[in-house]
Amino acid sequence: MTTPTFIAPPTMAAPLAQATAAAFAQADNGTLQIIELFGAAARLTEARQLETAVQLYRLWLNKTASPLAYAAQFNLAVLLSDQGDTASAEAMYRAALAVNPRFSEAHLNLGTLLERMKRPDEALASWRTVLDYANPQLAAERPFCLQALNNLGRLLEIRKDYPAAEDMLTRSLEIEPDQKNVITHWVHLRQKQCKWPVYNSSACGIAEDKLMDATSALAMLSASGDPAQQLAASRRFVEEKVIQDVPRLSGPEGYGHDRLRIGYLSSDFCSHAVSILTAELYGLHDRSKVEVYGFCWSQEDGSPLRARVIAGMDQHIRIGTLTDEEAARLIRSHEIDILVDLHGLTLGARPNILAYRPAPVQITWLGLPGPTGMPAIDYVIADPFVLPPELEPFFTEKPLHMPRTFQINDRQRIIGPRPTRAACALPDDAFVFCAFNNNFKFNPEVFGAWMRILARVPGSLLWMVADNEQVRTNLRRQAELAGVDQERLVFAGRVVPAEYLARYQVADLFLDTAPFNGGTTASDALWAGLPVLTCAGRTFSSRMAGSLLQAVDLPELITYNLQDYEDKAVALAQDRARVEAMKRQLHEHRLDCALFDSPQFVRDLEDCYAAVALKGNAGAKTAPPTRTTDVMRPAGSSGLPLVSILIPTHNRPDYAELALQSALAQNWPNLEIIVSDNSDDELTRERFAPYVKRDPRLRYLRAPGLNALGNFLNCYENSSGEFINYLMDDDLFHPNKIERMMSFMLARPNIGLVTSFRQLIDANGHYMAPLSGTERLFNVDTVVGGASLGDLMLTNGQNMIGEPTTALFRKRALPDGFGKFQGKQYVTLSDVATWLSLLTTQDCVYLPEALSYFRIHGGQDQASGSRIKIQANVEWLQLLCDAHQHQHFLRNRAGLHEMLTSKLVTCMWFLSSVHEEVKAGAYPLDKIQAVIQQATTILLGK
């Protein structure tokens, strides 16, 4: 194996570079002690030189025989995991465990890695291994036992194996009772199982007041109808989990935008209740008044719902891979006027993003139907019923009252064909009470009322959805204790949304839960035409369904205590004509009522936004990255990633200066510009001299004698940025190009390329119609898998990504540098080779807007054009052969033989037509012969 040579990158400080060089030398000769190895790697990691740290560990492991090698393998695995190289990280963890099978940290980390790789069964097995040997009675092993138990409990809960999850957490609490986070999950697990009483001290050995004290804000909405207790739960969370006293990123004034920039923040832009409600919202916004941004860390579930949500936004930006501070600074860079958090304090929330105040006005809505307790949130979207004046003292947010209802709805939800009652396991003649709210909203008081209702209405049934067998068992037991035959409880399984909505049409009355009402489920029922009976209390969460009922003109279905709730349910069951009249009303006035008049809701919402937006200097246009460079840089780091714009230029000082000016006008704050000039004269150097003198971001390299590819590589090799974008000297950049593209790079680590439409312009800068082959690939922002895009490029023999100007790419994803594919340097197709090399491991984002511009000008001379065509033909064939032999792309192997035959015949025909130029040295004959031989061998091989 070749020993890696340490070459200090330009960004590395001299003392660190010297110390690292010494460490590499000692590691190479086997004299570097493991403690010194750890110290050197830690310094490199702190300086964000992760790849160098990885190389040092690998060199040490190759050159040093040590019984402690497993510790170095473990540290290397952590680094590899941090870099996203999960396969290598797994291999290194397993290597460490092969040496030390009782290495608990490795088992724990490996399990977490396997969970991230979507291999949950293996993750659970890895954590259970720790429990097989670790002794919780030993102080040194106790933390490992606790972590293994807590990890098991968390993942088992995600997989809905609630009894097993509760068992793991109970064992954890028996070892160490003082674990608030564990108690929080333990309490909510019991709610999810309808395991009453939830606060059972004998089940875990913890006092009831401590169990209540650790109840999450979300769980407290079900556990207590006392608004003071709900606020206290939120405040406890904020005190324990939300950072305080961090610098405010937004100023006290607004930005003065002509259109308000509204940012929606959520991890639920997927198949989730929040998106079910808001899917239509984003597209209904009036673009003459607002711009819509989505900042999310949602799972890519591939659902049509997620596609609709994203399609309704002007900009959708993923922030899942960013720290909270990085995400906040990215949001700040977009000058968002109002940031609307759709998450609250529910599972997966990132309240610390809001703590940095990335927007001057911040609002909470829908995620947590209760107080957040967060000082950084100014308003809660509400209405006069759901948040009346007497409830305001229990909110830290000011109410932003909508005139009709607090809840948006999607009028495009499809209701499937009405099923028969027999298909739903329901008798035709029974009065069917429906309770489709989440099981954790059930409690003994409401369930007791339901059982009394069944007892008073002979032959009636209660129809519910249960997530697991434990819920069904527990509720049947409670029914028997209440004297109700358990057969009168009917449980429905989960179905697709359209079928789920259709089910409401066969029920007679929806029974709401209290003190945590149905939100999405209640509006689902009303949308499908099923009346909802609710019991409104003294909290926001207990008044949601009441707000919805007022908005559909059925206020008579709102009760205010459980006795009235029970009596009303019985009276309605005995008056089917009245129930049918309510159903007709819902059906006939569905699109006329306030609840489902979504366009009017959005107009009202925009009025509310306008009322609370900070106006700033009216009409002023700010450039946040240049005006707030100090704000954009996180404390203790170099700020946002460095982007290198590379400008290779040759004999075009006028065009090159225009290109440089467009690079200097970029909004991205952390930028360097590298110019390599191989011109035949000094005109470009003289033209650029004033820019070099006044702008430290610019480096000018005079490189006479270099050919075109050498000029490209000179730029590349002298660049320091984590991300690269070439700028041809006859092209221009849109000022927002780098910022726009980096929003995708920062949000998605699997993206190695972001490319966009390249607009043709004439000498005066006017748009021209696209030439053949330069049309937009897609009309909306589109993520394309690397394997698919590479396959298309090779199959069609076409550079679908575009010229180097169009694409921003990750430098670290190109281990061989620019212009290479599988170790071979390409000349005419250097850009295609680069894109294919990236696409072997990374995906691509295509943006349809014109972020770069190409000026039409005189073409190449005929001799040059002929040479380039020869090179292109040979290089396309070379790319095709190497991709096949290294098993990249070309997934349709059955069609490869036919395609390669066609390409080879075409290439041979073309070369024969230009044989005089080939003989004159237009392309090395030995390279032509080699690639033809390679293609022939593939075709004739087995």
Short mmCIF file of C-alpha atoms in Angstrom, two decimals, residues 11 101 105 114 180 196 251 405 415 427 491 496 522 583 597 605 617 667 695 737 747 753-754:
data_model
loop_
_atom_site.label_atom_id
_atom_site.label_comp_id
_atom_site.label_asym_id
_atom_site.label_seq_id
_atom_site.Cartn_x
_atom_site.Cartn_y
_atom_site.Cartn_z
CA THR A 11 -5.90 26.78 5.05
CA PRO A 101 -15.67 -8.12 21.76
CA GLU A 105 -18.63 2.07 23.21
CA LEU A 114 -26.92 0.80 11.87
CA LYS A 180 -35.87 12.86 33.47
CA TRP A 196 -54.00 3.33 33.31
CA GLY A 251 -32.20 43.09 14.16
CA THR A 405 -60.80 29.75 12.95
CA ILE A 415 -62.48 10.88 -0.07
CA PRO A 427 -73.51 -4.18 11.71
CA PHE A 491 -60.94 -1.71 16.11
CA VAL A 496 -54.43 4.87 2.96
CA ALA A 522 -61.82 16.31 13.84
CA LYS A 583 -74.64 15.27 7.91
CA ASP A 597 -62.77 28.27 2.70
CA LEU A 605 -53.59 34.99 7.46
CA ASN A 617 -37.05 51.14 5.86
CA ASN A 667 -24.23 37.35 -2.00
CA ASP A 695 -10.33 42.89 -2.85
CA LYS A 737 -26.27 31.90 -7.75
CA ALA A 747 -29.13 20.99 3.67
CA LEU A 753 -23.71 18.72 -7.68
CA VAL A 754 -26.15 21.57 -8.01
#
